[in-house]
CSV table of C-alpha atoms in Angstrom, one decimal:
chain,number,residue,atom,x,y,z
A,222,UNK,CA,-7.5,6.0,-23.2
A,223,UNK,CA,-8.6,2.9,-21.3
A,224,UNK,CA,-6.5,1.5,-18.4
A,225,UNK,CA,-5.7,-1.6,-20.5
A,226,UNK,CA,-4.6,0.5,-23.5
A,227,UNK,CA,-2.5,2.7,-21.3
A,228,UNK,CA,-0.7,-0.3,-19.6
A,229,UNK,CA,0.0,-1.9,-23.0
A,230,UNK,CA,1.3,1.5,-24.4
A,231,UNK,CA,3.6,1.8,-21.3
A,232,UNK,CA,4.9,-1.8,-21.8
A,233,UNK,CA,5.5,-1.0,-25.5
A,234,UNK,CA,7.5,2.1,-24.5
A,235,UNK,CA,9.6,0.1,-22.1
A,236,UNK,CA,10.3,-2.7,-24.6
A,237,UNK,CA,11.2,-0.1,-27.3
A,238,UNK,CA,13.5,1.7,-24.8
A,239,UNK,CA,15.2,-1.6,-23.9
A,240,UNK,CA,15.7,-2.8,-27.5
A,241,UNK,CA,17.1,0.6,-28.6
A,242,UNK,CA,19.5,1.0,-25.8
A,243,UNK,CA,22.4,-1.4,-25.6
A,244,UNK,CA,23.4,-2.6,-22.2
A,245,UNK,CA,20.0,-2.1,-20.6
A,246,UNK,CA,18.9,-5.2,-18.6
A,247,UNK,CA,15.5,-4.1,-17.6
A,248,UNK,CA,13.2,-1.2,-16.9
A,249,UNK,CA,10.1,-0.5,-14.9
A,250,UNK,CA,7.4,2.2,-14.5
A,251,UNK,CA,6.3,2.7,-10.9
A,252,UNK,CA,3.7,4.9,-9.2
A,253,UNK,CA,5.1,7.5,-6.9
A,254,UNK,CA,3.4,5.4,-4.1
A,255,UNK,CA,5.9,2.6,-4.9
A,256,UNK,CA,3.5,0.3,-6.8
A,257,UNK,CA,4.6,-1.3,-10.1
A,258,UNK,CA,2.6,-0.1,-13.1
A,259,UNK,CA,4.5,-2.0,-15.8
A,260,UNK,CA,7.9,-3.6,-15.9
A,261,UNK,CA,10.3,-5.5,-18.1
A,262,UNK,CA,12.7,-6.5,-15.4
A,263,UNK,CA,15.0,-9.6,-15.1
A,264,UNK,CA,13.0,-12.6,-13.7
A,265,UNK,CA,15.3,-12.8,-10.7
A,266,UNK,CA,14.1,-9.4,-9.5
A,267,UNK,CA,11.2,-9.2,-7.0
A,268,UNK,CA,9.1,-6.6,-8.6
A,269,UNK,CA,7.2,-5.5,-5.4
A,270,UNK,CA,10.3,-4.7,-3.5
A,271,UNK,CA,12.2,-3.1,-6.4
A,272,UNK,CA,9.2,-0.9,-7.2
A,273,UNK,CA,9.0,0.3,-3.6
A,274,UNK,CA,12.8,0.9,-3.5
A,275,UNK,CA,12.8,2.9,-6.8
A,276,UNK,CA,10.0,5.2,-5.6
A,277,UNK,CA,11.6,5.7,-2.2
A,278,UNK,CA,15.0,6.5,-3.9
A,279,UNK,CA,13.5,9.1,-6.2
A,280,UNK,CA,11.7,10.7,-3.3
A,281,UNK,CA,14.8,10.7,-1.2
A,282,UNK,CA,16.8,12.2,-4.1
A,283,UNK,CA,14.2,15.0,-4.4
A,284,UNK,CA,14.4,15.5,-0.6
A,285,UNK,CA,18.2,15.7,-0.7
A,286,UNK,CA,18.2,18.0,-3.8
A,287,UNK,CA,15.8,20.3,-2.1
A,288,UNK,CA,17.7,20.2,1.3
A,289,UNK,CA,20.9,21.3,-0.4
A,290,UNK,CA,19.2,23.7,-2.7
A,291,UNK,CA,20.4,22.0,-5.8
A,292,UNK,CA,17.4,22.8,-8.0
A,293,UNK,CA,15.2,20.2,-9.6
A,294,UNK,CA,16.3,16.5,-9.4
A,295,UNK,CA,17.4,15.2,-12.8
A,296,UNK,CA,17.9,11.6,-11.8
A,297,UNK,CA,19.2,9.2,-9.1
A,298,UNK,CA,22.2,7.3,-10.3
A,299,UNK,CA,23.5,4.3,-8.4
A,300,UNK,CA,26.8,2.8,-9.6
A,301,UNK,CA,27.9,-0.7,-8.5
A,302,UNK,CA,31.0,-2.6,-9.5
A,303,UNK,CA,29.0,-4.7,-12.0
A,304,UNK,CA,26.2,-2.3,-13.1
A,305,UNK,CA,24.0,0.7,-12.8
A,306,UNK,CA,20.6,1.6,-11.6
A,307,UNK,CA,19.1,4.9,-12.8
A,308,UNK,CA,15.8,6.4,-11.5
A,309,UNK,CA,14.0,9.5,-12.8
A,310,UNK,CA,10.6,11.1,-12.6
A,311,UNK,CA,8.1,10.4,-15.4
A,312,UNK,CA,5.5,12.9,-14.5
A,313,UNK,CA,3.5,13.6,-11.3
A,314,UNK,CA,2.3,10.0,-10.9
A,315,UNK,CA,5.2,7.9,-12.2
A,316,UNK,CA,8.8,6.9,-11.8
A,317,UNK,CA,11.0,5.4,-14.5
A,318,UNK,CA,13.6,2.9,-13.2
A,319,UNK,CA,16.4,1.3,-15.4
A,320,UNK,CA,19.0,-1.4,-14.7
A,321,UNK,CA,22.0,-1.4,-16.9
A,322,UNK,CA,25.2,-3.4,-17.3
A,323,UNK,CA,28.6,-1.9,-16.5
A,324,UNK,CA,29.5,-1.6,-20.2
A,325,UNK,CA,26.4,0.4,-21.1
A,326,UNK,CA,27.0,3.8,-22.6
A,327,UNK,CA,25.4,5.9,-19.9
A,328,UNK,CA,25.1,9.0,-22.0
A,329,UNK,CA,22.9,7.2,-24.4
A,330,UNK,CA,20.9,5.5,-21.5
A,331,UNK,CA,20.2,9.0,-19.9
A,332,UNK,CA,19.1,10.4,-23.3
A,333,UNK,CA,16.8,7.5,-24.1
A,334,UNK,CA,15.5,7.6,-20.5
A,335,UNK,CA,14.5,11.3,-20.9
A,336,UNK,CA,12.8,10.5,-24.2
A,337,UNK,CA,10.9,7.6,-22.7
A,338,UNK,CA,10.0,9.6,-19.6
A,339,UNK,CA,8.5,12.3,-21.9
A,340,UNK,CA,6.6,9.7,-23.9
A,341,UNK,CA,5.3,8.2,-20.6
A,342,UNK,CA,4.1,11.7,-19.4
A,343,UNK,CA,2.1,12.0,-22.6
A,344,UNK,CA,0.6,8.5,-22.4
A,345,UNK,CA,-0.3,9.0,-18.7
A,346,UNK,CA,-1.7,12.6,-19.1
B,135,UNK,CA,-37.7,-19.2,11.3
B,136,UNK,CA,-35.1,-17.2,13.1
B,137,UNK,CA,-33.5,-14.1,11.5
B,138,UNK,CA,-29.8,-14.7,10.6
B,139,UNK,CA,-27.4,-12.9,12.9
B,140,UNK,CA,-25.8,-9.7,11.6
B,141,UNK,CA,-22.1,-9.0,12.1
B,142,UNK,CA,-21.6,-6.4,14.9
B,143,UNK,CA,-18.1,-5.1,14.0
B,144,UNK,CA,-18.1,-5.1,10.2
B,145,UNK,CA,-20.6,-3.8,7.7
B,146,UNK,CA,-20.5,-5.8,4.4
B,147,UNK,CA,-22.7,-6.9,1.5
B,148,UNK,CA,-25.4,-9.3,2.8
B,149,UNK,CA,-24.1,-12.5,1.2
B,150,UNK,CA,-20.8,-12.1,3.1
B,151,UNK,CA,-22.5,-11.6,6.5
B,152,UNK,CA,-22.4,-15.2,7.7
B,153,UNK,CA,-18.6,-15.3,7.1
B,154,UNK,CA,-18.1,-12.2,9.3
B,155,UNK,CA,-20.4,-13.5,12.0
B,156,UNK,CA,-18.3,-16.7,12.2
B,157,UNK,CA,-15.1,-14.6,12.2
B,158,UNK,CA,-16.5,-12.4,15.0
B,159,UNK,CA,-17.2,-15.5,17.1
B,160,UNK,CA,-13.7,-16.9,16.6
B,161,UNK,CA,-12.0,-13.6,17.3
B,162,UNK,CA,-14.1,-12.9,20.3
B,163,UNK,CA,-12.9,-16.1,21.9
B,164,UNK,CA,-9.3,-15.2,21.1
B,165,UNK,CA,-9.5,-11.6,22.3
B,166,UNK,CA,-11.5,-12.7,25.4
B,167,UNK,CA,-8.3,-13.9,27.1
B,168,UNK,CA,-6.4,-10.6,27.7
B,169,UNK,CA,-3.8,-10.7,30.4
B,170,UNK,CA,-1.7,-7.8,31.6
B,171,UNK,CA,1.4,-8.6,33.6
B,172,UNK,CA,3.2,-5.3,34.2
B,173,UNK,CA,5.6,-7.1,36.7
B,174,UNK,CA,6.9,-9.0,33.6
B,175,UNK,CA,6.4,-6.0,31.2
B,176,UNK,CA,4.0,-8.1,29.2
B,177,UNK,CA,0.6,-8.1,27.7
B,178,UNK,CA,-0.7,-11.3,26.2
B,179,UNK,CA,-3.9,-12.2,24.4
B,180,UNK,CA,-4.5,-16.0,24.3
B,181,UNK,CA,-0.8,-16.4,25.0
B,182,UNK,CA,0.3,-14.2,22.1
B,183,UNK,CA,2.3,-11.2,23.2
B,184,UNK,CA,0.9,-7.8,22.2
B,185,UNK,CA,2.1,-4.2,22.6
B,186,UNK,CA,0.2,-1.2,23.6
B,187,UNK,CA,1.3,2.0,21.8
B,188,UNK,CA,-0.3,5.4,22.0
B,189,UNK,CA,-2.2,5.9,18.7
B,190,UNK,CA,-1.0,9.5,18.2
B,191,UNK,CA,2.6,8.4,18.7
B,192,UNK,CA,2.2,5.8,16.0
B,193,UNK,CA,0.5,8.2,13.6
B,194,UNK,CA,1.4,11.8,14.0
B,195,UNK,CA,4.7,11.7,15.8
B,196,UNK,CA,6.1,8.7,13.9
B,197,UNK,CA,5.1,10.2,10.6
B,198,UNK,CA,6.6,13.6,11.4
B,199,UNK,CA,9.8,12.0,12.6
B,200,UNK,CA,10.2,9.9,9.4
B,201,UNK,CA,9.1,12.8,7.2
B,202,UNK,CA,11.7,15.1,8.7
B,203,UNK,CA,14.5,12.7,7.6
B,204,UNK,CA,13.2,10.9,4.5
B,205,UNK,CA,10.6,13.3,3.2
B,206,UNK,CA,6.8,12.9,3.3
B,207,UNK,CA,6.5,10.5,0.3
B,208,UNK,CA,9.1,8.1,1.6
B,209,UNK,CA,7.7,8.4,5.2
B,210,UNK,CA,4.3,7.4,3.9
B,211,UNK,CA,5.8,4.4,2.0
B,212,UNK,CA,7.7,3.3,5.2
B,213,UNK,CA,4.5,3.5,7.2
B,214,UNK,CA,2.5,1.7,4.5
B,215,UNK,CA,5.1,-1.1,4.4
B,216,UNK,CA,5.2,-1.4,8.2
B,217,UNK,CA,1.4,-1.8,8.2
B,218,UNK,CA,1.7,-4.3,5.4
B,219,UNK,CA,4.2,-6.4,7.3
B,220,UNK,CA,1.9,-6.5,10.3
B,221,UNK,CA,-1.0,-7.5,8.1
B,222,UNK,CA,0.9,-10.3,6.4
B,223,UNK,CA,2.2,-11.8,9.6
B,224,UNK,CA,-1.0,-11.4,11.6
B,225,UNK,CA,-3.0,-13.0,8.8
B,226,UNK,CA,-0.6,-16.0,8.6
B,227,UNK,CA,-0.7,-16.5,12.4
B,228,UNK,CA,-4.5,-16.2,12.6
B,229,UNK,CA,-5.2,-18.4,9.5
B,230,UNK,CA,-3.1,-21.1,11.0
B,231,UNK,CA,-4.4,-20.7,14.6
B,232,UNK,CA,-8.1,-20.6,13.5
B,233,UNK,CA,-7.6,-23.3,10.9
B,234,UNK,CA,-8.9,-21.1,8.1
B,235,UNK,CA,-8.4,-22.4,4.5
B,236,UNK,CA,-11.0,-20.7,2.3
B,237,UNK,CA,-9.9,-17.3,0.9
B,238,UNK,CA,-13.2,-15.5,1.8
B,239,UNK,CA,-13.1,-16.9,5.3
B,240,UNK,CA,-9.5,-15.9,5.7
B,241,UNK,CA,-10.4,-12.3,4.5
B,242,UNK,CA,-13.3,-12.1,6.9
B,243,UNK,CA,-11.1,-12.6,9.9
B,244,UNK,CA,-9.1,-9.5,8.9
B,245,UNK,CA,-11.6,-6.7,9.5
B,246,UNK,CA,-12.7,-8.4,12.8
B,247,UNK,CA,-9.1,-8.6,14.0
B,248,UNK,CA,-8.6,-5.0,12.9
B,249,UNK,CA,-11.5,-3.9,15.1
B,250,UNK,CA,-10.3,-5.9,18.1
B,251,UNK,CA,-6.7,-4.5,18.0
B,252,UNK,CA,-8.1,-0.9,17.8
B,253,UNK,CA,-6.9,0.1,14.4
B,254,UNK,CA,-10.4,0.8,12.9
B,255,UNK,CA,-13.7,-0.7,12.0
B,256,UNK,CA,-14.3,-1.8,8.4
B,257,UNK,CA,-17.3,-1.2,6.1
B,258,UNK,CA,-17.0,-3.2,2.8
B,259,UNK,CA,-18.9,-1.5,0.0
B,260,UNK,CA,-21.2,-3.6,-2.2
B,261,UNK,CA,-19.3,-2.9,-5.4
B,262,UNK,CA,-16.4,-4.9,-4.0
B,263,UNK,CA,-15.5,-8.1,-5.9
B,264,UNK,CA,-12.7,-9.9,-4.0
B,265,UNK,CA,-11.5,-12.9,-6.1
B,266,UNK,CA,-8.2,-14.8,-6.1
B,267,UNK,CA,-7.0,-13.4,-9.4
B,268,UNK,CA,-6.1,-10.2,-11.3
B,269,UNK,CA,-9.8,-9.0,-11.1
B,270,UNK,CA,-9.7,-8.6,-7.3
B,271,UNK,CA,-11.2,-5.3,-6.3
B,272,UNK,CA,-12.2,-4.1,-2.9
B,273,UNK,CA,-13.6,-0.7,-1.8
B,274,UNK,CA,-14.1,0.0,1.8
B,275,UNK,CA,-14.3,2.6,4.6
B,276,UNK,CA,-12.3,2.5,7.8
B,277,UNK,CA,-14.6,4.2,10.4
B,278,UNK,CA,-12.6,5.3,13.5
B,279,UNK,CA,-9.2,4.8,11.8
B,280,UNK,CA,-6.7,5.5,14.5
B,281,UNK,CA,-4.6,7.4,12.1
B,282,UNK,CA,-7.3,9.8,10.9
B,283,UNK,CA,-8.7,10.1,14.5
B,284,UNK,CA,-5.3,11.1,15.9
B,285,UNK,CA,-5.2,14.0,13.4
B,286,UNK,CA,-8.8,15.1,14.0
B,287,UNK,CA,-8.4,14.8,17.8
B,288,UNK,CA,-5.3,16.9,17.7
B,289,UNK,CA,-7.1,19.4,15.4
B,290,UNK,CA,-4.5,19.0,12.7
B,291,UNK,CA,-5.9,19.2,9.2
B,292,UNK,CA,-3.8,17.3,6.6
B,293,UNK,CA,-3.8,18.3,2.9
B,294,UNK,CA,-3.6,14.6,1.9
B,295,UNK,CA,-4.8,11.2,3.2
B,296,UNK,CA,-2.8,9.9,6.3
B,297,UNK,CA,-4.1,6.4,6.9
B,298,UNK,CA,-1.1,4.6,5.3
B,299,UNK,CA,-0.7,2.0,8.1
B,300,UNK,CA,-4.4,1.1,7.7
B,301,UNK,CA,-4.0,0.8,4.0
B,302,UNK,CA,-0.8,-1.4,4.2
B,303,UNK,CA,-2.3,-3.6,6.9
B,304,UNK,CA,-5.5,-4.4,5.0
B,305,UNK,CA,-3.5,-5.0,1.8
B,306,UNK,CA,-1.1,-7.4,3.6
B,307,UNK,CA,-3.9,-9.3,5.2
B,308,UNK,CA,-5.9,-9.7,2.0
B,309,UNK,CA,-2.9,-10.6,-0.1
B,310,UNK,CA,-2.2,-13.5,2.2
B,311,UNK,CA,-5.8,-14.5,2.2
B,312,UNK,CA,-6.2,-14.6,-1.5
B,313,UNK,CA,-2.7,-15.5,-2.6
B,314,UNK,CA,-2.5,-12.6,-5.1
B,315,UNK,CA,-0.3,-9.5,-4.9
B,316,UNK,CA,-2.5,-6.6,-3.7
B,317,UNK,CA,-2.0,-2.9,-2.9
B,318,UNK,CA,-4.3,-0.4,-1.2
B,319,UNK,CA,-4.7,3.3,-1.5
B,320,UNK,CA,-6.7,5.8,0.5
B,321,UNK,CA,-9.0,7.9,-1.7
B,322,UNK,CA,-10.7,10.1,0.9
B,323,UNK,CA,-9.6,10.7,4.5
B,324,UNK,CA,-11.2,12.3,7.5
B,325,UNK,CA,-7.9,13.9,8.4
B,326,UNK,CA,-8.2,16.0,5.3
B,327,UNK,CA,-11.8,17.0,6.1
B,328,UNK,CA,-13.6,14.2,4.2
B,329,UNK,CA,-16.6,12.4,5.7
B,330,UNK,CA,-15.0,8.9,5.4
B,331,UNK,CA,-11.7,7.2,5.1
B,332,UNK,CA,-12.3,5.3,1.8
B,333,UNK,CA,-9.8,2.9,0.4
B,334,UNK,CA,-9.5,0.8,-2.8
B,335,UNK,CA,-7.5,-2.4,-3.1
B,336,UNK,CA,-6.4,-4.1,-6.3
B,337,UNK,CA,-3.4,-5.8,-7.9
B,338,UNK,CA,-0.6,-3.2,-8.3
B,339,UNK,CA,-0.8,-3.0,-12.1
B,340,UNK,CA,-4.5,-2.1,-11.9
B,341,UNK,CA,-4.2,0.5,-9.2
B,342,UNK,CA,-3.4,3.6,-11.3
B,343,UNK,CA,-6.6,3.1,-13.3
B,344,UNK,CA,-8.8,2.5,-10.2
B,345,UNK,CA,-7.1,5.4,-8.5
B,346,UNK,CA,-8.0,7.8,-11.2
B,347,UNK,CA,-11.5,6.4,-11.5
B,348,UNK,CA,-12.3,6.7,-7.8
B,349,UNK,CA,-10.5,10.0,-7.2
B,350,UNK,CA,-12.8,11.4,-9.9
B,351,UNK,CA,-15.9,9.7,-8.4
B,352,UNK,CA,-15.2,11.2,-5.0
B,353,UNK,CA,-14.4,14.7,-6.4
B,354,UNK,CA,-10.6,14.4,-5.7
B,355,UNK,CA,-9.3,14.4,-9.2
């Protein structure tokens, strides 16, 4: 698959995830180095910084999980008074980051994120 | 007819050589005025305050310390972003001070500055195509990278590239020069036993494709 095809497939997966998951405000795929690969994030968000943040949070989550011998990291979940940020691994090279409203059904968000992460792994394999 | 001068600090494709010769002249003047005033705890170059830091402290020890708290991946990200911040701010200052306006001239000042401040030399490979748009691509080597050198001098062999400050600094400088968002990644590194510290630089959304292509090209896939 060409680089262009891969990027458009990733963008398609993000759009599909967003449209099928109520309460999701945006999503992004980031390299483990912290560089944005594709994103469907609100315009107010500065992509470069958010990408770096998401990759760092996932890596910190993995470090913490390992330090406390809690097995494999499932996800990093950040809860604010007005919304959520969820970050999970999408293979060796990528991180999936999602921003959701406070009224989002988080069980559904997690499930759809896992499906999207699986699809991303296949696209990027 | 006299032979055109060649740059002394930077190796680059021939068409770019006059830009680097001009940058070397301008930077030589700036860096020629180095003053050390230990009684004031101060080092200045052309009235701009600089710091001297031991290279190994800024590479091996700094990275180990960050890594022990935040993990290696996050440590590398922090180091990259520190380098980028330096590159962005240094580029802005020098572009203004030297009155540089053209993107290629602005870029040319970067590797020369890099050599003068002791971070590394720069060899720009001919397949580079820097342009102020999404097609920007640069591939280059950092001979004498202070990060890789610190590891080799300490006889520490890394299992991955270590020159994150070099990568961040060059990306920051070039991003300011060309006005497009750029990221850099090291493909081969002397600290892991390679012959050269080779980097690629491109807009972030193109980096994954280039990374795969050049890791394969240099036998790292």
